[in-house]
XYZ file of C-alpha atoms in Angstrom:
154
model
C 9.809 -27.218 -19.381
C 13.408 -25.911 -19.237
C 12.706 -22.199 -19.850
C 14.179 -21.012 -16.616
C 17.349 -23.256 -17.251
C 17.624 -21.788 -20.847
C 17.745 -18.344 -19.382
C 20.303 -19.286 -16.690
C 22.347 -20.996 -19.439
C 22.393 -17.831 -21.550
C 24.236 -15.857 -18.852
C 26.302 -18.965 -17.835
C 24.811 -19.324 -14.483
C 24.325 -22.946 -15.446
C 26.176 -25.109 -17.912
C 24.290 -26.579 -20.943
C 24.732 -30.261 -21.696
C 24.663 -30.146 -25.411
C 24.182 -27.940 -28.372
C 25.393 -24.337 -28.862
C 24.278 -20.952 -27.335
C 24.577 -18.079 -29.523
C 23.612 -14.586 -28.382
C 23.921 -11.468 -30.446
C 26.181 -13.496 -32.905
C 28.471 -14.584 -30.250
C 28.883 -18.208 -29.467
C 29.050 -18.884 -25.666
C 31.526 -21.647 -25.097
C 34.500 -21.362 -22.663
C 35.599 -18.047 -23.906
C 35.480 -15.760 -20.891
C 35.718 -12.555 -22.819
C 32.650 -13.417 -25.081
C 30.720 -14.492 -21.790
C 31.544 -11.198 -20.100
C 30.494 -9.294 -23.243
C 27.145 -11.034 -23.387
C 26.676 -10.509 -19.637
C 27.095 -6.766 -20.089
C 24.482 -6.659 -22.789
C 21.876 -9.097 -21.258
C 19.581 -8.019 -18.494
C 17.887 -10.825 -16.531
C 14.780 -10.633 -14.410
C 14.350 -13.851 -12.492
C 11.096 -15.320 -11.071
C 12.294 -14.939 -7.496
C 13.964 -11.429 -8.344
C 17.235 -12.093 -6.442
C 17.365 -8.752 -4.627
C 19.767 -8.153 -1.925
C 17.564 -7.994 1.338
C 20.142 -6.068 3.265
C 20.332 -3.278 0.576
C 17.711 -0.525 -0.063
C 15.858 -0.424 -3.376
C 18.246 2.362 -4.434
C 21.312 0.330 -3.419
C 20.151 -2.717 -5.260
C 19.930 -0.592 -8.314
C 23.224 1.202 -8.103
C 25.442 -1.655 -6.982
C 26.098 -3.243 -10.447
C 26.641 0.203 -12.373
C 29.012 1.409 -9.699
C 31.020 -1.754 -9.626
C 30.770 -3.052 -13.210
C 30.217 0.065 -15.296
C 32.350 2.197 -12.995
C 29.735 4.875 -12.627
C 29.954 7.454 -9.928
C 27.599 7.010 -6.920
C 25.774 10.174 -7.885
C 25.307 9.209 -11.617
C 24.305 5.657 -10.690
C 21.570 6.961 -8.240
C 20.311 9.426 -10.999
C 20.184 6.396 -13.424
C 18.418 4.315 -10.835
C 15.829 6.965 -9.897
C 15.104 7.430 -13.752
C 14.369 3.673 -13.955
C 12.455 3.578 -10.743
C 10.322 6.334 -12.091
C 9.740 4.400 -15.264
C 8.525 1.397 -13.325
C 6.261 3.595 -11.085
C 8.052 3.050 -7.729
C 10.416 5.957 -6.982
C 8.945 6.571 -3.754
C 10.294 3.134 -2.639
C 13.889 4.035 -3.227
C 14.860 3.847 0.480
C 12.685 0.854 1.273
C 14.073 -2.655 1.721
C 12.985 -5.428 -0.588
C 11.249 -7.312 2.334
C 8.861 -4.464 2.755
C 7.615 -4.509 -0.654
C 4.916 -6.658 -2.359
C 5.852 -9.200 -5.020
C 4.981 -7.015 -7.862
C 6.975 -4.130 -6.268
C 9.971 -6.509 -5.915
C 9.722 -7.466 -9.575
C 9.625 -3.825 -10.567
C 12.765 -3.334 -8.537
C 14.527 -6.141 -10.303
C 13.480 -4.665 -13.732
C 14.658 -1.281 -12.791
C 18.020 -2.945 -11.458
C 18.467 -4.609 -14.714
C 17.649 -1.585 -16.846
C 20.334 0.397 -14.881
C 22.920 -1.546 -16.678
C 21.467 -0.394 -20.117
C 21.200 -3.907 -21.565
C 20.385 -4.251 -25.186
C 18.628 -7.691 -24.511
C 16.194 -8.306 -21.430
C 15.220 -11.889 -20.484
C 12.242 -12.281 -18.118
C 11.770 -15.595 -16.320
C 8.044 -15.966 -15.839
C 7.218 -12.380 -16.017
C 3.384 -13.049 -15.332
C 4.141 -14.160 -11.926
C 3.834 -10.848 -10.419
C 3.831 -8.234 -13.258
C 1.328 -6.818 -15.594
C 1.883 -6.745 -19.398
C 1.956 -2.959 -19.465
C 4.991 -2.926 -17.215
C 6.686 -5.557 -19.346
C 6.042 -3.312 -22.283
C 7.395 -0.350 -20.523
C 10.645 -2.240 -19.543
C 11.199 -3.422 -23.185
C 11.354 -0.113 -24.983
C 14.197 -0.067 -27.223
C 15.305 -3.613 -26.243
C 14.975 -7.120 -27.579
C 12.810 -9.071 -24.980
C 12.492 -12.822 -24.512
C 10.011 -14.084 -21.824
C 9.856 -17.563 -20.374
C 6.271 -18.022 -19.738
C 4.780 -20.376 -17.297
C 1.921 -21.301 -19.692
C 1.879 -24.795 -21.094
C 1.807 -25.294 -24.863
C -1.674 -25.896 -26.364
C -2.567 -29.602 -27.001
């Protein structure tokens, strides 16, 4: 228990109550500069995907690179299509999330995260809609941590 909360605390989407969170040798306290540095290097894929329903798959994937990495729209679209091909759904680029299956939505969430070129990927319950091969594909060249639903052995 607490795996999803831990992932949310790493990106400071929730505050932790005690202890210290250290990511890539950076302690996450109240230093906003360090928090922003970590957010730029940590990709997160949530159990519920958090896709924008009013944006197409391509728009979901290009929004952050355009606004946060200051990529041109053309470059962001090229990067997005590269990762949509890697997760095997390039044909869904102009589709809206509500038209996709759960597995396809999770692939979009992975592609969206990869578009930011994170060094570390965090998956919240990746087995909920994704097969292990896709997780392996998304993790090439990155540190990957997965919060699994499985209960510990007793």
